[in-house]
Coordinates of N, CA and C in Angstrom, one line a residue:
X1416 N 29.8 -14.5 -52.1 CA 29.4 -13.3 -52.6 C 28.8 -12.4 -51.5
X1417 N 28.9 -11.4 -52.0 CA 27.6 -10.0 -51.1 C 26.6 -10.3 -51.2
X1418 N 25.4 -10.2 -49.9 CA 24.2 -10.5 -50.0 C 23.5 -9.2 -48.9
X1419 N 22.1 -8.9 -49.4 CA 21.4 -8.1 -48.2 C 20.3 -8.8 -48.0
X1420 N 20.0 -9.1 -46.5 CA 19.2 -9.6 -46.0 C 18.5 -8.4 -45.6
X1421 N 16.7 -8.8 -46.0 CA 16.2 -7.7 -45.5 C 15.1 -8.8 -44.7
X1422 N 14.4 -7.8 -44.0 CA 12.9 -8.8 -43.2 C 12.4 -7.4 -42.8
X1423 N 11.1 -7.7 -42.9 CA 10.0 -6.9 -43.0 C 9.0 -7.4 -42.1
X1424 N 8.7 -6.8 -40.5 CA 8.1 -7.0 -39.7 C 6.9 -6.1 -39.4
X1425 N 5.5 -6.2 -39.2 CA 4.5 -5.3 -38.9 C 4.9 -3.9 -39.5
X1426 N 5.4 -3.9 -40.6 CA 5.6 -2.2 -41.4 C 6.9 -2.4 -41.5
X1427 N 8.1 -2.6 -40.6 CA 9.0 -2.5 -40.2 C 10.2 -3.2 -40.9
X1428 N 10.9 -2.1 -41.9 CA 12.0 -3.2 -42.8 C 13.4 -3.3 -42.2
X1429 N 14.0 -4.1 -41.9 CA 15.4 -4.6 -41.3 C 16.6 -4.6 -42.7
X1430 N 17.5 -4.4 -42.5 CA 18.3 -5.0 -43.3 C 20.0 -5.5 -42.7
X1431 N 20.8 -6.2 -43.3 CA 21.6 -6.8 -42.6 C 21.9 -7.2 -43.8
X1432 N 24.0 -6.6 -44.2 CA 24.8 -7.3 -45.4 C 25.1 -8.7 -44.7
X1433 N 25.5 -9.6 -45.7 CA 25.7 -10.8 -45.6 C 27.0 -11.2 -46.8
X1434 N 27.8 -11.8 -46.1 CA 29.2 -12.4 -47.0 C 29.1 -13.8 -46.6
X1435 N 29.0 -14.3 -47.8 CA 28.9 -16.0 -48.5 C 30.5 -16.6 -48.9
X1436 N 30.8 -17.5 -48.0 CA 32.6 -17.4 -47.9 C 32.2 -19.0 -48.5
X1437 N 33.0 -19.5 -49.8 CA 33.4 -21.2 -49.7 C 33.4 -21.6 -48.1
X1438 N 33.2 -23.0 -47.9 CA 33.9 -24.0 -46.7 C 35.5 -23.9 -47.0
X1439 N 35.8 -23.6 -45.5 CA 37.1 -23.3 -45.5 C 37.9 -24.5 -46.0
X1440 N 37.2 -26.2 -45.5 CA 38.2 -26.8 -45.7 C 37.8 -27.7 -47.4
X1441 N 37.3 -26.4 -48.2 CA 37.1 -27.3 -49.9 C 38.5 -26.5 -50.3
X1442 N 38.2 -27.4 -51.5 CA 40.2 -27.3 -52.0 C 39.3 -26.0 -53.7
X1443 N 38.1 -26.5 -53.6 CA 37.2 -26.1 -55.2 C 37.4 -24.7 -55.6
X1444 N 37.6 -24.4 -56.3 CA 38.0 -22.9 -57.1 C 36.4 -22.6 -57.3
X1445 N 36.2 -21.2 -57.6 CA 34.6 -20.6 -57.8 C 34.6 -21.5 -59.4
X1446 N 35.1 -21.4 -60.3 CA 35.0 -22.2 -61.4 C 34.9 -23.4 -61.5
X1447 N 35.4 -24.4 -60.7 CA 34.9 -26.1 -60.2 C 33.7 -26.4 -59.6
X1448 N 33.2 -25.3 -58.6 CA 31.9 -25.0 -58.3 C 30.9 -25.0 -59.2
X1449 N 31.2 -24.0 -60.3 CA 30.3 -23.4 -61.2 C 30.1 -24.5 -61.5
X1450 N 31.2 -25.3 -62.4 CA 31.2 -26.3 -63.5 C 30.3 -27.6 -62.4
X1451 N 30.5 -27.8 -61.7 CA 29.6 -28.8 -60.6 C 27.9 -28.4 -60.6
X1452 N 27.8 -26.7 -60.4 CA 26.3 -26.4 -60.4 C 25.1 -26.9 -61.4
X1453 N 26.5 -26.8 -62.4 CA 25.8 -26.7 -64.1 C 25.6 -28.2 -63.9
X1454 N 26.4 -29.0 -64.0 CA 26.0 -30.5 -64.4 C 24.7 -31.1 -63.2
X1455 N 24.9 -30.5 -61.9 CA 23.8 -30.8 -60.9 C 22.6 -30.3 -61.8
X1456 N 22.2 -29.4 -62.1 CA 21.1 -28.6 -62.7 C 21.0 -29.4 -63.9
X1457 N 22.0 -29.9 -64.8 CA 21.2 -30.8 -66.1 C 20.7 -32.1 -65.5
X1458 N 21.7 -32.7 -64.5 CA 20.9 -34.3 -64.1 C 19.6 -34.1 -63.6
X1459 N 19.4 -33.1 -62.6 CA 18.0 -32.9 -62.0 C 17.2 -32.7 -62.9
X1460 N 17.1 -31.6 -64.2 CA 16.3 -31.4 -65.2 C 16.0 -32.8 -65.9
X1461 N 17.2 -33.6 -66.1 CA 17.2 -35.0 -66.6 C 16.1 -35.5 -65.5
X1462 N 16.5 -35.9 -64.2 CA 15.3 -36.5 -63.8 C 14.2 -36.1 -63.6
X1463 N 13.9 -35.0 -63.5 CA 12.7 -34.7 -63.6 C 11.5 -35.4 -64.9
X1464 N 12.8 -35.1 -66.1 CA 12.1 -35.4 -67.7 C 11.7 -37.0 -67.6
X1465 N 12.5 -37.5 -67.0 CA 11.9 -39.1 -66.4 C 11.4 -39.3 -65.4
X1466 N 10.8 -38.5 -64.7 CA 9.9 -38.8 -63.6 C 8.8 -38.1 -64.7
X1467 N 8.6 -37.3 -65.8 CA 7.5 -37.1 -66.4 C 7.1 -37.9 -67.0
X1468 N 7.9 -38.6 -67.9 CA 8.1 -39.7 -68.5 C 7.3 -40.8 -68.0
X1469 N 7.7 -41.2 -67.5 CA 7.5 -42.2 -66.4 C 5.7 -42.2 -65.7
X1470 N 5.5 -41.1 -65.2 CA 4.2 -40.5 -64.9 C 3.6 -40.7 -66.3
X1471 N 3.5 -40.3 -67.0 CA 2.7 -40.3 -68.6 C 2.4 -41.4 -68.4
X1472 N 3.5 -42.4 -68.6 CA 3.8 -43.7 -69.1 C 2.3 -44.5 -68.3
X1473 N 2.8 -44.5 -67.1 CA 2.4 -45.2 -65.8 C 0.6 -45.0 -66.1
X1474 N 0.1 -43.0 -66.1 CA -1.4 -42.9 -66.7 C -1.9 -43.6 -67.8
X1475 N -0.7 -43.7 -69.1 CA -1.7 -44.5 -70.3 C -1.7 -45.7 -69.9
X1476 N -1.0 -46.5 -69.2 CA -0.9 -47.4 -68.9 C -2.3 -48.3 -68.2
X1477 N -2.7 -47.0 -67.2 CA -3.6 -47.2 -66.3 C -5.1 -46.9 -67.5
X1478 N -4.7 -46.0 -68.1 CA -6.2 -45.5 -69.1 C -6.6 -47.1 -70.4
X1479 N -5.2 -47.4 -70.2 CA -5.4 -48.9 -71.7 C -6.2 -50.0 -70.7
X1480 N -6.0 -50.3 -69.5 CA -6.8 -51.0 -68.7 C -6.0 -52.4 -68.8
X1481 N -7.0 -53.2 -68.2 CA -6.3 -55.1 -68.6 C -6.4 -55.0 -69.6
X1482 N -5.5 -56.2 -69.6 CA -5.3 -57.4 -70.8 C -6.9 -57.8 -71.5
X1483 N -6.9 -57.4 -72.4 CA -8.6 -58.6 -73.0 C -8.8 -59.8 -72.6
X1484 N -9.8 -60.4 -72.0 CA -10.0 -61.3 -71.9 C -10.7 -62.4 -73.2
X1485 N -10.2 -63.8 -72.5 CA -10.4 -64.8 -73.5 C -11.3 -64.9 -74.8
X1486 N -12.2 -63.8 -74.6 CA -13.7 -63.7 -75.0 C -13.6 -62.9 -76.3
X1487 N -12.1 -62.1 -76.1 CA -11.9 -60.6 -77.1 C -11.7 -61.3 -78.0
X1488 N -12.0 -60.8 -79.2 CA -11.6 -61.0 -81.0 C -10.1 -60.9 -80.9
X1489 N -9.4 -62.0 -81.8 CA -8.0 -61.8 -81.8 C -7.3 -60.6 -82.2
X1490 N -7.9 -59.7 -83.3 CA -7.2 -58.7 -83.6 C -7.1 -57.7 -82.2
X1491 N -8.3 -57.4 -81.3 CA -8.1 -56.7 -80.4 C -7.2 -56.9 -79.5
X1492 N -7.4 -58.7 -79.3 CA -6.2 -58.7 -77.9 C -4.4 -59.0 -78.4
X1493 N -4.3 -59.0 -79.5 CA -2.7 -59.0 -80.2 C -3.0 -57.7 -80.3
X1494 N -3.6 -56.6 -80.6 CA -3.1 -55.2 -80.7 C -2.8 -54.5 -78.9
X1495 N -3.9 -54.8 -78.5 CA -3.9 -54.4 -77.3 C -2.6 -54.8 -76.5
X1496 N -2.1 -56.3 -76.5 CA -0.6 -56.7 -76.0 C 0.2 -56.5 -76.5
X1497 N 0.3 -56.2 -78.1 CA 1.2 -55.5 -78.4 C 1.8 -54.3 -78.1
X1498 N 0.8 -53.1 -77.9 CA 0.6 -52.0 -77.8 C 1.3 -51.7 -76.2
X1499 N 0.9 -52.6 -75.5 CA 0.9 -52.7 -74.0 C 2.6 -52.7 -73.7
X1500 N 3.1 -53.8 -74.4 CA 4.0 -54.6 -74.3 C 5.1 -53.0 -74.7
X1501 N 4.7 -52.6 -75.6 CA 5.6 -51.6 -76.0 C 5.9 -50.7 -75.1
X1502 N 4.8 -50.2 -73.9 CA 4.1 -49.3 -73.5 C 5.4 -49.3 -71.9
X1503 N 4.8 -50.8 -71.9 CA 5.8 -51.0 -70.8 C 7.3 -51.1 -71.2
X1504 N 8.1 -51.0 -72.2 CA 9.1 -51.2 -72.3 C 9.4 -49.7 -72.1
X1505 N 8.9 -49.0 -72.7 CA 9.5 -47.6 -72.4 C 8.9 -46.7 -71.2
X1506 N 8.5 -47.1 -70.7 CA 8.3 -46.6 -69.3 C 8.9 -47.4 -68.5
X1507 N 9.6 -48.6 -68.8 CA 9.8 -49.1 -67.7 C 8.7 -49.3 -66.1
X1508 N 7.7 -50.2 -67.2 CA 6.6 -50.9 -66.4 C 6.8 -52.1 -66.0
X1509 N 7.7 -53.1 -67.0 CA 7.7 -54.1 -66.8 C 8.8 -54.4 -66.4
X1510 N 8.7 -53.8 -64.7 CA 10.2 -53.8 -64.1 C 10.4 -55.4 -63.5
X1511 N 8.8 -55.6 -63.5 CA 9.2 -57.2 -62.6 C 9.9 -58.4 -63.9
X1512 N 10.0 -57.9 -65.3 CA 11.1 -58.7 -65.8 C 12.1 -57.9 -66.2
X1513 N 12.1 -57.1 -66.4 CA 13.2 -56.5 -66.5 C 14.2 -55.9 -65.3
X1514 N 13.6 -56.0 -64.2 CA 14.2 -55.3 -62.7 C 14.5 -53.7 -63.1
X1515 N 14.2 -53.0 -63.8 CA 14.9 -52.0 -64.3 C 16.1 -51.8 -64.7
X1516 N 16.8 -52.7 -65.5 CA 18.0 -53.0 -66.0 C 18.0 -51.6 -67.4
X1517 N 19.3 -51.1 -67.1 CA 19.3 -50.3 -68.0 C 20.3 -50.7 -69.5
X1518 N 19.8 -50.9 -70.5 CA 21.1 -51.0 -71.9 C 20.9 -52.7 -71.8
X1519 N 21.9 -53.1 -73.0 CA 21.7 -54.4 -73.3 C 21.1 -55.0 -73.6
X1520 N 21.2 -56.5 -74.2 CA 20.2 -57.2 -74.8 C 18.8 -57.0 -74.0
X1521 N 18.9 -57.4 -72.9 CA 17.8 -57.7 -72.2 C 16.8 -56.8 -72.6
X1522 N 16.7 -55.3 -72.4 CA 16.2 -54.1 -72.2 C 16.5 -53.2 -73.2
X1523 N 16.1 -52.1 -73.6 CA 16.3 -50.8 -73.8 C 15.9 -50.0 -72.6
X1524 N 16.9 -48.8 -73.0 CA 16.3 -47.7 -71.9 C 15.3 -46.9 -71.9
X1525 N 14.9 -46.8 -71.0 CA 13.4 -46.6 -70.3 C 13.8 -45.7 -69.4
X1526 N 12.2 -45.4 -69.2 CA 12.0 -43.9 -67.9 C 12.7 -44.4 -66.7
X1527 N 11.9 -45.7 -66.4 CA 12.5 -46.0 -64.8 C 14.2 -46.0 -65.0
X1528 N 14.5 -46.8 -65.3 CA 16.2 -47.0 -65.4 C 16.9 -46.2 -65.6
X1529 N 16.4 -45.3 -66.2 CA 16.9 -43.9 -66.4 C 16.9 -42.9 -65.4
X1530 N 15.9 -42.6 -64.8 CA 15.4 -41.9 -63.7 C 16.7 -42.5 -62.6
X1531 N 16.7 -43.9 -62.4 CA 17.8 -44.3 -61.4 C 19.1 -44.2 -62.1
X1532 N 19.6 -44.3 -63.0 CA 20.9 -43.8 -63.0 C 21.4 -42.5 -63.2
X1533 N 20.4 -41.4 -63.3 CA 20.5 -40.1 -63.0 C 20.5 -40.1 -61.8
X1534 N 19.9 -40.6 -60.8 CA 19.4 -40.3 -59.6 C 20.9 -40.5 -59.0
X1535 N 21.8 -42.0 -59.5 CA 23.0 -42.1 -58.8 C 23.8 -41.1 -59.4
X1536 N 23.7 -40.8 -60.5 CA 24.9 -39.5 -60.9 C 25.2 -38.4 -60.1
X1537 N 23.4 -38.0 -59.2 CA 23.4 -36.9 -58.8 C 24.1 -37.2 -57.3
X1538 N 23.8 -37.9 -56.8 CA 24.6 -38.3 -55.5 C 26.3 -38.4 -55.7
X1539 N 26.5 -39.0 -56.5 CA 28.3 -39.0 -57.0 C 28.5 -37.5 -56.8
X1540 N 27.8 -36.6 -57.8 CA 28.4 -35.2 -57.9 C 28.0 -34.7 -56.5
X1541 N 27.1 -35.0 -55.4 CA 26.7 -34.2 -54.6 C 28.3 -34.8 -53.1
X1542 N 28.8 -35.7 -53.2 CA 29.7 -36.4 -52.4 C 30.9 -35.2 -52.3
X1543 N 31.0 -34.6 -52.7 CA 32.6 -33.5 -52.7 C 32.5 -31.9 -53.7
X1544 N 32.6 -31.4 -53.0 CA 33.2 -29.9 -53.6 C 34.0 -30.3 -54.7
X1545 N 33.7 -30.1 -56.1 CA 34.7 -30.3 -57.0 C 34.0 -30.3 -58.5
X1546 N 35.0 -29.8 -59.4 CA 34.9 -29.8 -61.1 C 34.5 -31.3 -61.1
X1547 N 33.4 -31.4 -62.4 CA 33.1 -32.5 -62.6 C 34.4 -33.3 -63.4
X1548 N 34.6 -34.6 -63.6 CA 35.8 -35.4 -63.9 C 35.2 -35.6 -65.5
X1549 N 36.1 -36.1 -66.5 CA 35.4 -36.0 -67.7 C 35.0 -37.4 -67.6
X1550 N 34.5 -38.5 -66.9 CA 34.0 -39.4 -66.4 C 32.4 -39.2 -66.5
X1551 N 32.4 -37.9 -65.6 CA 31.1 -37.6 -65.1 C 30.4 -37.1 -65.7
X1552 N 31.1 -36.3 -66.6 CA 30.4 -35.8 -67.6 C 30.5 -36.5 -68.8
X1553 N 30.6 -37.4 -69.0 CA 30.5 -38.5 -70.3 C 29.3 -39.5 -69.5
X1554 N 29.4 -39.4 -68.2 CA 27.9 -40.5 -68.0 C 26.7 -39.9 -68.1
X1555 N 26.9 -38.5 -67.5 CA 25.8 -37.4 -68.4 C 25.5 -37.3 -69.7
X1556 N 26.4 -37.2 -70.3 CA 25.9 -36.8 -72.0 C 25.3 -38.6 -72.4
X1557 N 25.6 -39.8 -72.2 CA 25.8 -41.3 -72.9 C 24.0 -41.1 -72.2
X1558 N 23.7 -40.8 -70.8 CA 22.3 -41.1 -70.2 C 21.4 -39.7 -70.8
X1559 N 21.8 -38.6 -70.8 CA 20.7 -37.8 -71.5 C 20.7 -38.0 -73.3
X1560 N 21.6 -38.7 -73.9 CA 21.1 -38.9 -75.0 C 20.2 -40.2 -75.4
X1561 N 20.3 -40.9 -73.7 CA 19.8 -42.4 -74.2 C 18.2 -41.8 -73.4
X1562 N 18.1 -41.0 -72.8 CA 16.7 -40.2 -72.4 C 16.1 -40.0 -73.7
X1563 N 17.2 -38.9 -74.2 CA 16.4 -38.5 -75.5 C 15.8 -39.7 -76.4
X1564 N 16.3 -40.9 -76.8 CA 16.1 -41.5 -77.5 C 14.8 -42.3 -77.1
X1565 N 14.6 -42.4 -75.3 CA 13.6 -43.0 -75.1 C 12.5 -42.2 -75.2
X1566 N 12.3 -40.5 -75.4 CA 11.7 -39.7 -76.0 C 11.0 -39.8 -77.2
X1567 N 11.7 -40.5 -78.3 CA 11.9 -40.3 -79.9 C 10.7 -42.0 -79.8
X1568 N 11.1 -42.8 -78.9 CA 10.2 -44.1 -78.6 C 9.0 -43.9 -77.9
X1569 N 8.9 -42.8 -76.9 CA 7.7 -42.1 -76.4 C 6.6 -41.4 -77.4
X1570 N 7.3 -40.9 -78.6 CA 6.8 -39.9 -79.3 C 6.3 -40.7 -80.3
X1571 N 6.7 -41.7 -80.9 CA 6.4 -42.7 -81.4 C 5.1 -43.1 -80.9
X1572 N 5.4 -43.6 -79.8 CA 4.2 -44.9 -79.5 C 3.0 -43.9 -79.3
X1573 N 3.1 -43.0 -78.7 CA 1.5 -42.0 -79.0 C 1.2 -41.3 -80.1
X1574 N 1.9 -40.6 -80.7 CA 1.6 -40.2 -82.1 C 1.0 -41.5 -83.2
X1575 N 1.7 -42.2 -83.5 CA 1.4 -43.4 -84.0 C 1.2 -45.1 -84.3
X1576 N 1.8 -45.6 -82.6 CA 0.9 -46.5 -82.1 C -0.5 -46.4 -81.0
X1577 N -0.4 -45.6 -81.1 CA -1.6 -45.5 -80.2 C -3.2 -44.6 -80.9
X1578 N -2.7 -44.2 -82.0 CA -3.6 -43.8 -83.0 C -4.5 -45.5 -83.4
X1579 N -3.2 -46.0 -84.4 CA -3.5 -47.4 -84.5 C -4.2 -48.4 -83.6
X1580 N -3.6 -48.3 -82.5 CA -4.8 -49.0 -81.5 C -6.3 -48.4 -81.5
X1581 N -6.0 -47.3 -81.2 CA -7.7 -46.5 -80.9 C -8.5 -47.2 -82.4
X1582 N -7.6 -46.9 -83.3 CA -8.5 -47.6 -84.7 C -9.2 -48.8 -84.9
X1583 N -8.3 -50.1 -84.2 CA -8.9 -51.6 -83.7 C -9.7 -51.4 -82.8
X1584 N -9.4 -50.2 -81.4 CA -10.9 -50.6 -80.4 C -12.0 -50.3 -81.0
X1585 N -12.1 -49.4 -82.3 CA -12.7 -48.5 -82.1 C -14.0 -49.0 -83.3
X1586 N -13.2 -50.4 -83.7 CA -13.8 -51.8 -84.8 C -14.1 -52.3 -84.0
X1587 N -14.0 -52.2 -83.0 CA -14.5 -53.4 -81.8 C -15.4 -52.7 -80.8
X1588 N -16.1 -51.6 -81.3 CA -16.9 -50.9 -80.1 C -16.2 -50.6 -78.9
X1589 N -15.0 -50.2 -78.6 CA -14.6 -50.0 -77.7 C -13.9 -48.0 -77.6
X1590 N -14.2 -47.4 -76.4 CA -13.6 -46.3 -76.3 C -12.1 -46.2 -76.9
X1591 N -11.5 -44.9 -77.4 CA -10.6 -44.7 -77.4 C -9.7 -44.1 -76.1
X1592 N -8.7 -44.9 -76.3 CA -7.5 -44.1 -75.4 C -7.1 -43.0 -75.7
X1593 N -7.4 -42.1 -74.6 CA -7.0 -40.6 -75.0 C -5.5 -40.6 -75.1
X1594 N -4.7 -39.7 -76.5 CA -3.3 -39.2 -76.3 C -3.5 -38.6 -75.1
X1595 N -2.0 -38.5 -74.4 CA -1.5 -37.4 -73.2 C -1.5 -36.6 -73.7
X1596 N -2.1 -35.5 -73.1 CA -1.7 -34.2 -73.1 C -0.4 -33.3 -73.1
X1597 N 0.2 -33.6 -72.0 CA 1.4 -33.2 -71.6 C 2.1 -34.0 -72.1
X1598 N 3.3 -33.0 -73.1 CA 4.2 -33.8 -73.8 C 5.5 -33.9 -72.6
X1599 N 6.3 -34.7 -73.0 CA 7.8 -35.2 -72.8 C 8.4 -34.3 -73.5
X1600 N 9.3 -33.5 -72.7 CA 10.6 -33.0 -73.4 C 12.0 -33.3 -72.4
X1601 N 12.7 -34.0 -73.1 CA 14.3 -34.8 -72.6 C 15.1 -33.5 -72.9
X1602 N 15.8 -33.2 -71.4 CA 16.6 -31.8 -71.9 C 17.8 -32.0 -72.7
X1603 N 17.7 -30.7 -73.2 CA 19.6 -30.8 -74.3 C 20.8 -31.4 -73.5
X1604 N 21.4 -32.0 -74.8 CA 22.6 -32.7 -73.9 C 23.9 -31.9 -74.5

């Protein structure tokens, strides 16, 4: 496209048109471009939403503290590991058993695992000038709806596991864990 470059020195404004030509040697039509911008711009928005994700996760994680020790009343330390246990499944905390494995028995999907296979999508699409393949965009839509869903498990576990918890510490003389503030939103797929 046409561009004006301006610069502005001690008072002094410059200007200079500018023409934006494709690389001579892409084969990509302005339309394969486009369609490439658009899916770069959802995966990054995608990872972003799991690096927030993830961050949240990582703070409540850090605000719930250890494990209870030996000493805790049972009801506290079975809510508290339960609660935990959850905590790390969907943030993908508990990467040292799960390695960040994304899908399958082993795991559900989580912030971390997610975050990394966006991360590889975006490198595929960044590798070549070109329309996305309907490949690429089917690993997009299968990972930002399995985002969303780890959203719908996010939204859960603080709206109303984590109510629940504060309610047992809170039998047990113990502070509540504050809800996050900053919500999660998983972008449209």
């Amino acid at each position: 496209g046409l561009y004006t470059l301006r610069l502005t020195v001690a008072g002094r404004s410059y200007t200079q048109p500018l023409t934006v030509r494709n690389d001579p040697r892409s084969p990509a039509t302005a339309a394969a471009l486009a369609a490439q911008h658009g899916l770069l711009m959802n995966i990054t928005e995608g990872i972003q939403a799991a690096w927030d994700g993830y961050q949240q996760a990582s703070a409540l994680r850090t605000a719930l503290g250890a494990r209870p020790d030996s000493t805790a009343p049972a009801e506290l330390a079975a809510a508290v590991v339960s609660f935990g246990a959850r905590l790390d499944s969907v943030g993908g905390l508990d990467a040292g058993r799960a390695a960040g494995r994304r899908g399958g028995a082993a795991t559900r999907p989580n912030f971390r695992a997610l975050s990394g296979a966006l991360m590889n999508q975006l490198t595929a699409q960044d590798n070549a000038d070109m329309a996305p393949t309907p490949a690429m965009l089917a690993a997009w839509t299968a990972t930002c709806k399995e985002l969303t869903a780890v959203e719908a498990r996010w939204q859960e576990l603080t709206s109303r596991d984590l109510p629940a918890l504060n309610v047992v510490r809170g039998r047990h003389g113990m502070r509540e864990v504050p809800v996050p503030a900053f919500a999660f939103r998983a972008p449209r797929c």
